[in-house]
DNA sequence: TTTGAAAGTTCGCGCCT
DNA sequence: AGGCGCGAACTTTCAAA
C-alpha cells in the first residue's frame, strides 16, 4: 500500500474531471507516455484508490425529480448493521451514512414524485429496527459530487503528520 | 427534448455502472452497432441527460478521511443566492442542497482531519449571510452514489401519469 | 441504423534508465 | 521500479447509403 505520488494525484484529478479521457490524452496532460499512464491507472484501480467510473445522469431527465435527506433513528433493540443492510436493499436509497448524534443514519432518497416519497418513507419507517424518520426535502441541488480541487488531494501520511 | 426510450435507458444504466465501457461493448450489450450507440450517447450528452463521466476515488486514500453534513441557517438579511455562491467557492464543500425547513442549505463537507473540520466550519459560519451551522459528523459511509436500478429509470411523462 | 475504412487507442512485452 | 516504444488487436468516428 504505497503512497500516491504527485503524478498520481494529477491523474486522479484528470479522471475525476473526465472519466473517459484516453490514456494518450492523460499522458499528454501529466507528461508521461500512454503506457506509463496505463500502468499507473491500473495500479490505482487495483489498490482501491479509484473505485470505479460512472456516468452522471441528471435525475430529473430519468423521472427522479424528488430528492430528500432522511434521518433514521433506531428503536431500542434496533441493530445498526441489520438496518444498514435493509436500507441497502431499498433502490430509492442512493447513499447511506452512519452518523454521530441521535440518528443512526442519514440517507439520500431519490424518487419521482412526492406521492412516491410518502410511500418510500412509510416503507423506511416500517423497516425492522427503525423507530423514527426525519425528512428534509431538497428544493434544489446547487451542486453535487464536485471533484475536489487538486491541491486538496494529499498523501494521507503527510496530512496526518503535517497539521 | 424528446423522450428517453428503452434502449437509451439500458445505455444509461450500463454507463452508470461502468463509465468507461467502449461503444463497441455497449453496442453488444444493447444489440446495436457501435456507431448507433455512439450517436445515441452523443445525443444523451448534448440534451443534458448524461452530464459527465467521473472516476470515483476512495476519499480516505487521498487524505480526505473526514466527512460531515452541515446545515446552514441564513441570517435575517442573508441572501440565499449569495450564500450558495460562497458555498460553491469552498473547495471542502462537495455537494450543496437547498432544502425545506429552518435551514437554507445542507452541504456535504470533506476534509482530512477533525482539526481541519473545525477550521472549515469556522469559515462557513463566518460567511456573509450565514447565521448558524449545525454539523453532523459521518462515522462511516455505508454506500454512496449508488446507481439506481434500471427499473427505476422511467420516462418522466409516464412516471407522472402512472402513479 | 448499418457498413466500411481511416485514424486513433489500448495494452501486453521487452528493453532501457 | 518505473518509464518508453513497439505492434497487433480493437475502438472511435466519419461519410455514404
JSON list of N, CA and C in Angstrom, two decimals, chain A residues 42-90:
[
{"chain": "A", "resi": 42, "resn": "UNK", "atom": "N", "xyz": [-3.91, 1.48, -13.81]},
{"chain": "A", "resi": 42, "resn": "UNK", "atom": "CA", "xyz": [-4.19, 0.11, -13.40]},
{"chain": "A", "resi": 42, "resn": "UNK", "atom": "C", "xyz": [-3.86, -0.12, -11.94]},
{"chain": "A", "resi": 43, "resn": "UNK", "atom": "N", "xyz": [-2.73, 0.43, -11.50]},
{"chain": "A", "resi": 43, "resn": "UNK", "atom": "CA", "xyz": [-2.33, 0.26, -10.11]},
{"chain": "A", "resi": 43, "resn": "UNK", "atom": "C", "xyz": [-3.29, 1.00, -9.18]},
{"chain": "A", "resi": 44, "resn": "UNK", "atom": "N", "xyz": [-3.69, 2.20, -9.57]},
{"chain": "A", "resi": 44, "resn": "UNK", "atom": "CA", "xyz": [-4.64, 2.96, -8.75]},
{"chain": "A", "resi": 44, "resn": "UNK", "atom": "C", "xyz": [-5.96, 2.20, -8.62]},
{"chain": "A", "resi": 45, "resn": "UNK", "atom": "N", "xyz": [-6.33, 1.48, -9.68]},
{"chain": "A", "resi": 45, "resn": "UNK", "atom": "CA", "xyz": [-7.57, 0.71, -9.63]},
{"chain": "A", "resi": 45, "resn": "UNK", "atom": "C", "xyz": [-7.43, -0.51, -8.73]},
{"chain": "A", "resi": 46, "resn": "UNK", "atom": "N", "xyz": [-6.33, -1.23, -8.89]},
{"chain": "A", "resi": 46, "resn": "UNK", "atom": "CA", "xyz": [-6.20, -2.47, -8.11]},
{"chain": "A", "resi": 46, "resn": "UNK", "atom": "C", "xyz": [-5.90, -2.19, -6.64]},
{"chain": "A", "resi": 47, "resn": "UNK", "atom": "N", "xyz": [-5.30, -1.04, -6.34]},
{"chain": "A", "resi": 47, "resn": "UNK", "atom": "CA", "xyz": [-5.05, -0.73, -4.93]},
{"chain": "A", "resi": 47, "resn": "UNK", "atom": "C", "xyz": [-6.24, -0.03, -4.27]},
{"chain": "A", "resi": 48, "resn": "UNK", "atom": "N", "xyz": [-7.32, 0.13, -5.01]},
{"chain": "A", "resi": 48, "resn": "UNK", "atom": "CA", "xyz": [-8.54, 0.65, -4.40]},
{"chain": "A", "resi": 48, "resn": "UNK", "atom": "C", "xyz": [-8.60, 2.16, -4.27]},
{"chain": "A", "resi": 49, "resn": "UNK", "atom": "N", "xyz": [-7.69, 2.86, -4.91]},
{"chain": "A", "resi": 49, "resn": "UNK", "atom": "CA", "xyz": [-7.78, 4.32, -4.88]},
{"chain": "A", "resi": 49, "resn": "UNK", "atom": "C", "xyz": [-8.91, 4.77, -5.79]},
{"chain": "A", "resi": 50, "resn": "UNK", "atom": "N", "xyz": [-8.89, 4.29, -7.03]},
{"chain": "A", "resi": 50, "resn": "UNK", "atom": "CA", "xyz": [-10.01, 4.53, -7.93]},
{"chain": "A", "resi": 50, "resn": "UNK", "atom": "C", "xyz": [-10.96, 3.35, -7.82]},
{"chain": "A", "resi": 51, "resn": "UNK", "atom": "N", "xyz": [-12.19, 3.62, -7.40]},
{"chain": "A", "resi": 51, "resn": "UNK", "atom": "CA", "xyz": [-13.12, 2.51, -7.16]},
{"chain": "A", "resi": 51, "resn": "UNK", "atom": "C", "xyz": [-14.06, 2.29, -8.34]},
{"chain": "A", "resi": 52, "resn": "UNK", "atom": "N", "xyz": [-14.06, 3.18, -9.30]},
{"chain": "A", "resi": 52, "resn": "UNK", "atom": "CA", "xyz": [-14.93, 2.96, -10.44]},
{"chain": "A", "resi": 52, "resn": "UNK", "atom": "C", "xyz": [-15.06, 4.20, -11.29]},
{"chain": "A", "resi": 53, "resn": "UNK", "atom": "N", "xyz": [-15.77, 4.03, -12.40]},
{"chain": "A", "resi": 53, "resn": "UNK", "atom": "CA", "xyz": [-16.06, 5.15, -13.31]},
{"chain": "A", "resi": 53, "resn": "UNK", "atom": "C", "xyz": [-17.55, 5.12, -13.59]},
{"chain": "A", "resi": 54, "resn": "UNK", "atom": "N", "xyz": [-18.18, 6.27, -13.47]},
{"chain": "A", "resi": 54, "resn": "UNK", "atom": "CA", "xyz": [-19.62, 6.28, -13.64]},
{"chain": "A", "resi": 54, "resn": "UNK", "atom": "C", "xyz": [-20.08, 7.48, -14.45]},
{"chain": "A", "resi": 55, "resn": "UNK", "atom": "N", "xyz": [-21.03, 7.25, -15.34]},
{"chain": "A", "resi": 55, "resn": "UNK", "atom": "CA", "xyz": [-21.72, 8.37, -15.97]},
{"chain": "A", "resi": 55, "resn": "UNK", "atom": "C", "xyz": [-22.63, 9.01, -14.94]},
{"chain": "A", "resi": 56, "resn": "UNK", "atom": "N", "xyz": [-22.70, 10.32, -14.95]},
{"chain": "A", "resi": 56, "resn": "UNK", "atom": "CA", "xyz": [-23.61, 11.03, -14.07]},
{"chain": "A", "resi": 56, "resn": "UNK", "atom": "C", "xyz": [-24.80, 11.49, -14.90]},
{"chain": "A", "resi": 57, "resn": "UNK", "atom": "N", "xyz": [-25.98, 11.18, -14.41]},
{"chain": "A", "resi": 57, "resn": "UNK", "atom": "CA", "xyz": [-27.21, 11.45, -15.15]},
{"chain": "A", "resi": 57, "resn": "UNK", "atom": "C", "xyz": [-28.03, 12.47, -14.38]},
{"chain": "A", "resi": 58, "resn": "UNK", "atom": "N", "xyz": [-28.56, 13.44, -15.07]},
{"chain": "A", "resi": 58, "resn": "UNK", "atom": "CA", "xyz": [-29.47, 14.39, -14.44]},
{"chain": "A", "resi": 58, "resn": "UNK", "atom": "C", "xyz": [-30.73, 13.64, -14.00]},
{"chain": "A", "resi": 59, "resn": "UNK", "atom": "N", "xyz": [-30.96, 13.51, -12.70]},
{"chain": "A", "resi": 59, "resn": "UNK", "atom": "CA", "xyz": [-32.03, 12.64, -12.22]},
{"chain": "A", "resi": 59, "resn": "UNK", "atom": "C", "xyz": [-33.40, 13.06, -12.78]},
{"chain": "A", "resi": 60, "resn": "UNK", "atom": "N", "xyz": [-33.59, 14.35, -12.99]},
{"chain": "A", "resi": 60, "resn": "UNK", "atom": "CA", "xyz": [-34.89, 14.82, -13.49]},
{"chain": "A", "resi": 60, "resn": "UNK", "atom": "C", "xyz": [-35.22, 14.24, -14.86]},
{"chain": "A", "resi": 61, "resn": "UNK", "atom": "N", "xyz": [-34.17, 14.03, -15.66]},
{"chain": "A", "resi": 61, "resn": "UNK", "atom": "CA", "xyz": [-34.42, 13.54, -17.01]},
{"chain": "A", "resi": 61, "resn": "UNK", "atom": "C", "xyz": [-34.80, 12.07, -17.04]},
{"chain": "A", "resi": 62, "resn": "UNK", "atom": "N", "xyz": [-34.61, 11.38, -15.93]},
{"chain": "A", "resi": 62, "resn": "UNK", "atom": "CA", "xyz": [-34.98, 9.97, -15.90]},
{"chain": "A", "resi": 62, "resn": "UNK", "atom": "C", "xyz": [-36.08, 9.71, -14.88]},
{"chain": "A", "resi": 63, "resn": "UNK", "atom": "N", "xyz": [-36.87, 10.76, -14.63]},
{"chain": "A", "resi": 63, "resn": "UNK", "atom": "CA", "xyz": [-38.04, 10.56, -13.79]},
{"chain": "A", "resi": 63, "resn": "UNK", "atom": "C", "xyz": [-37.76, 10.47, -12.31]},
{"chain": "A", "resi": 64, "resn": "UNK", "atom": "N", "xyz": [-36.65, 11.05, -11.88]},
{"chain": "A", "resi": 64, "resn": "UNK", "atom": "CA", "xyz": [-36.34, 11.06, -10.44]},
{"chain": "A", "resi": 64, "resn": "UNK", "atom": "C", "xyz": [-36.17, 12.51, -10.00]},
{"chain": "A", "resi": 65, "resn": "UNK", "atom": "N", "xyz": [-37.28, 13.24, -10.00]},
{"chain": "A", "resi": 65, "resn": "UNK", "atom": "CA", "xyz": [-37.22, 14.68, -9.76]},
{"chain": "A", "resi": 65, "resn": "UNK", "atom": "C", "xyz": [-37.30, 15.08, -8.31]},
{"chain": "A", "resi": 66, "resn": "UNK", "atom": "N", "xyz": [-37.53, 14.13, -7.41]},
{"chain": "A", "resi": 66, "resn": "UNK", "atom": "CA", "xyz": [-37.69, 14.46, -5.99]},
{"chain": "A", "resi": 66, "resn": "UNK", "atom": "C", "xyz": [-36.56, 13.83, -5.17]},
{"chain": "A", "resi": 67, "resn": "UNK", "atom": "N", "xyz": [-35.85, 14.66, -4.45]},
{"chain": "A", "resi": 67, "resn": "UNK", "atom": "CA", "xyz": [-34.75, 14.19, -3.59]},
{"chain": "A", "resi": 67, "resn": "UNK", "atom": "C", "xyz": [-35.06, 14.56, -2.15]},
{"chain": "A", "resi": 68, "resn": "UNK", "atom": "N", "xyz": [-34.72, 13.69, -1.21]},
{"chain": "A", "resi": 68, "resn": "UNK", "atom": "CA", "xyz": [-34.90, 14.01, 0.21]},
{"chain": "A", "resi": 68, "resn": "UNK", "atom": "C", "xyz": [-33.75, 13.42, 1.01]},
{"chain": "A", "resi": 69, "resn": "UNK", "atom": "N", "xyz": [-33.44, 14.09, 2.10]},
{"chain": "A", "resi": 69, "resn": "UNK", "atom": "CA", "xyz": [-32.45, 13.58, 3.05]},
{"chain": "A", "resi": 69, "resn": "UNK", "atom": "C", "xyz": [-33.20, 13.10, 4.27]},
{"chain": "A", "resi": 70, "resn": "UNK", "atom": "N", "xyz": [-32.99, 11.88, 4.67]},
{"chain": "A", "resi": 70, "resn": "UNK", "atom": "CA", "xyz": [-33.80, 11.27, 5.71]},
{"chain": "A", "resi": 70, "resn": "UNK", "atom": "C", "xyz": [-32.92, 10.76, 6.84]},
{"chain": "A", "resi": 71, "resn": "UNK", "atom": "N", "xyz": [-33.18, 11.29, 8.04]},
{"chain": "A", "resi": 71, "resn": "UNK", "atom": "CA", "xyz": [-32.51, 10.79, 9.24]},
{"chain": "A", "resi": 71, "resn": "UNK", "atom": "C", "xyz": [-33.25, 9.58, 9.76]},
{"chain": "A", "resi": 72, "resn": "UNK", "atom": "N", "xyz": [-32.51, 8.57, 10.17]},
{"chain": "A", "resi": 72, "resn": "UNK", "atom": "CA", "xyz": [-33.11, 7.30, 10.60]},
{"chain": "A", "resi": 72, "resn": "UNK", "atom": "C", "xyz": [-32.75, 7.04, 12.07]},
{"chain": "A", "resi": 73, "resn": "UNK", "atom": "N", "xyz": [-33.75, 6.95, 12.94]},
{"chain": "A", "resi": 73, "resn": "UNK", "atom": "CA", "xyz": [-33.48, 6.60, 14.34]},
{"chain": "A", "resi": 73, "resn": "UNK", "atom": "C", "xyz": [-33.77, 5.13, 14.56]},
{"chain": "A", "resi": 74, "resn": "UNK", "atom": "N", "xyz": [-32.92, 4.50, 15.34]},
{"chain": "A", "resi": 74, "resn": "UNK", "atom": "CA", "xyz": [-33.12, 3.08, 15.65]},
{"chain": "A", "resi": 74, "resn": "UNK", "atom": "C", "xyz": [-34.07, 2.93, 16.82]},
{"chain": "A", "resi": 75, "resn": "UNK", "atom": "N", "xyz": [-34.82, 1.86, 16.82]},
{"chain": "A", "resi": 75, "resn": "UNK", "atom": "CA", "xyz": [-35.60, 1.52, 18.00]},
{"chain": "A", "resi": 75, "resn": "UNK", "atom": "C", "xyz": [-34.66, 0.94, 19.06]},
{"chain": "A", "resi": 76, "resn": "UNK", "atom": "N", "xyz": [-35.15, 0.81, 20.31]},
{"chain": "A", "resi": 76, "resn": "UNK", "atom": "CA", "xyz": [-34.29, 0.45, 21.43]},
{"chain": "A", "resi": 76, "resn": "UNK", "atom": "C", "xyz": [-33.50, -0.83, 21.16]},
{"chain": "A", "resi": 77, "resn": "UNK", "atom": "N", "xyz": [-34.15, -1.78, 20.52]},
{"chain": "A", "resi": 77, "resn": "UNK", "atom": "CA", "xyz": [-33.49, -3.04, 20.22]},
{"chain": "A", "resi": 77, "resn": "UNK", "atom": "C", "xyz": [-33.01, -3.10, 18.76]},
{"chain": "A", "resi": 78, "resn": "UNK", "atom": "N", "xyz": [-32.98, -1.95, 18.11]},
{"chain": "A", "resi": 78, "resn": "UNK", "atom": "CA", "xyz": [-32.61, -1.92, 16.69]},
{"chain": "A", "resi": 78, "resn": "UNK", "atom": "C", "xyz": [-31.13, -2.22, 16.50]},
{"chain": "A", "resi": 79, "resn": "UNK", "atom": "N", "xyz": [-30.86, -3.10, 15.55]},
{"chain": "A", "resi": 79, "resn": "UNK", "atom": "CA", "xyz": [-29.47, -3.46, 15.26]},
{"chain": "A", "resi": 79, "resn": "UNK", "atom": "C", "xyz": [-28.94, -2.63, 14.08]},
{"chain": "A", "resi": 80, "resn": "UNK", "atom": "N", "xyz": [-27.97, -1.82, 14.35]},
{"chain": "A", "resi": 80, "resn": "UNK", "atom": "CA", "xyz": [-27.40, -0.92, 13.35]},
{"chain": "A", "resi": 80, "resn": "UNK", "atom": "C", "xyz": [-27.05, -1.62, 12.04]},
{"chain": "A", "resi": 81, "resn": "UNK", "atom": "N", "xyz": [-26.36, -2.76, 12.15]},
{"chain": "A", "resi": 81, "resn": "UNK", "atom": "CA", "xyz": [-25.89, -3.43, 10.93]},
{"chain": "A", "resi": 81, "resn": "UNK", "atom": "C", "xyz": [-27.06, -3.95, 10.10]},
{"chain": "A", "resi": 82, "resn": "UNK", "atom": "N", "xyz": [-28.06, -4.48, 10.80]},
{"chain": "A", "resi": 82, "resn": "UNK", "atom": "CA", "xyz": [-29.21, -5.02, 10.07]},
{"chain": "A", "resi": 82, "resn": "UNK", "atom": "C", "xyz": [-29.99, -3.92, 9.37]},
{"chain": "A", "resi": 83, "resn": "UNK", "atom": "N", "xyz": [-30.09, -2.80, 10.05]},
{"chain": "A", "resi": 83, "resn": "UNK", "atom": "CA", "xyz": [-30.81, -1.68, 9.42]},
{"chain": "A", "resi": 83, "resn": "UNK", "atom": "C", "xyz": [-30.04, -1.19, 8.21]},
{"chain": "A", "resi": 84, "resn": "UNK", "atom": "N", "xyz": [-28.71, -1.10, 8.34]},
{"chain": "A", "resi": 84, "resn": "UNK", "atom": "CA", "xyz": [-27.90, -0.67, 7.20]},
{"chain": "A", "resi": 84, "resn": "UNK", "atom": "C", "xyz": [-28.13, -1.59, 6.00]},
{"chain": "A", "resi": 85, "resn": "UNK", "atom": "N", "xyz": [-28.18, -2.88, 6.27]},
{"chain": "A", "resi": 85, "resn": "UNK", "atom": "CA", "xyz": [-28.42, -3.85, 5.21]},
{"chain": "A", "resi": 85, "resn": "UNK", "atom": "C", "xyz": [-29.79, -3.65, 4.57]},
{"chain": "A", "resi": 86, "resn": "UNK", "atom": "N", "xyz": [-30.80, -3.46, 5.41]},
{"chain": "A", "resi": 86, "resn": "UNK", "atom": "CA", "xyz": [-32.15, -3.23, 4.88]},
{"chain": "A", "resi": 86, "resn": "UNK", "atom": "C", "xyz": [-32.19, -1.97, 4.03]},
{"chain": "A", "resi": 87, "resn": "UNK", "atom": "N", "xyz": [-31.52, -0.92, 4.48]},
{"chain": "A", "resi": 87, "resn": "UNK", "atom": "CA", "xyz": [-31.50, 0.33, 3.72]},
{"chain": "A", "resi": 87, "resn": "UNK", "atom": "C", "xyz": [-30.85, 0.11, 2.36]},
{"chain": "A", "resi": 88, "resn": "UNK", "atom": "N", "xyz": [-29.82, -0.73, 2.36]},
{"chain": "A", "resi": 88, "resn": "UNK", "atom": "CA", "xyz": [-29.15, -1.04, 1.10]},
{"chain": "A", "resi": 88, "resn": "UNK", "atom": "C", "xyz": [-30.03, -1.76, 0.11]},
{"chain": "A", "resi": 89, "resn": "UNK", "atom": "N", "xyz": [-31.08, -2.38, 0.62]},
{"chain": "A", "resi": 89, "resn": "UNK", "atom": "CA", "xyz": [-31.98, -3.11, -0.29]},
{"chain": "A", "resi": 89, "resn": "UNK", "atom": "C", "xyz": [-33.04, -2.20, -0.91]},
{"chain": "A", "resi": 90, "resn": "UNK", "atom": "N", "xyz": [-33.17, -1.00, -0.41]},
{"chain": "A", "resi": 90, "resn": "UNK", "atom": "CA", "xyz": [-34.17, -0.08, -0.96]},
{"chain": "A", "resi": 90, "resn": "UNK", "atom": "C", "xyz": [-33.56, 0.63, -2.16]}
]
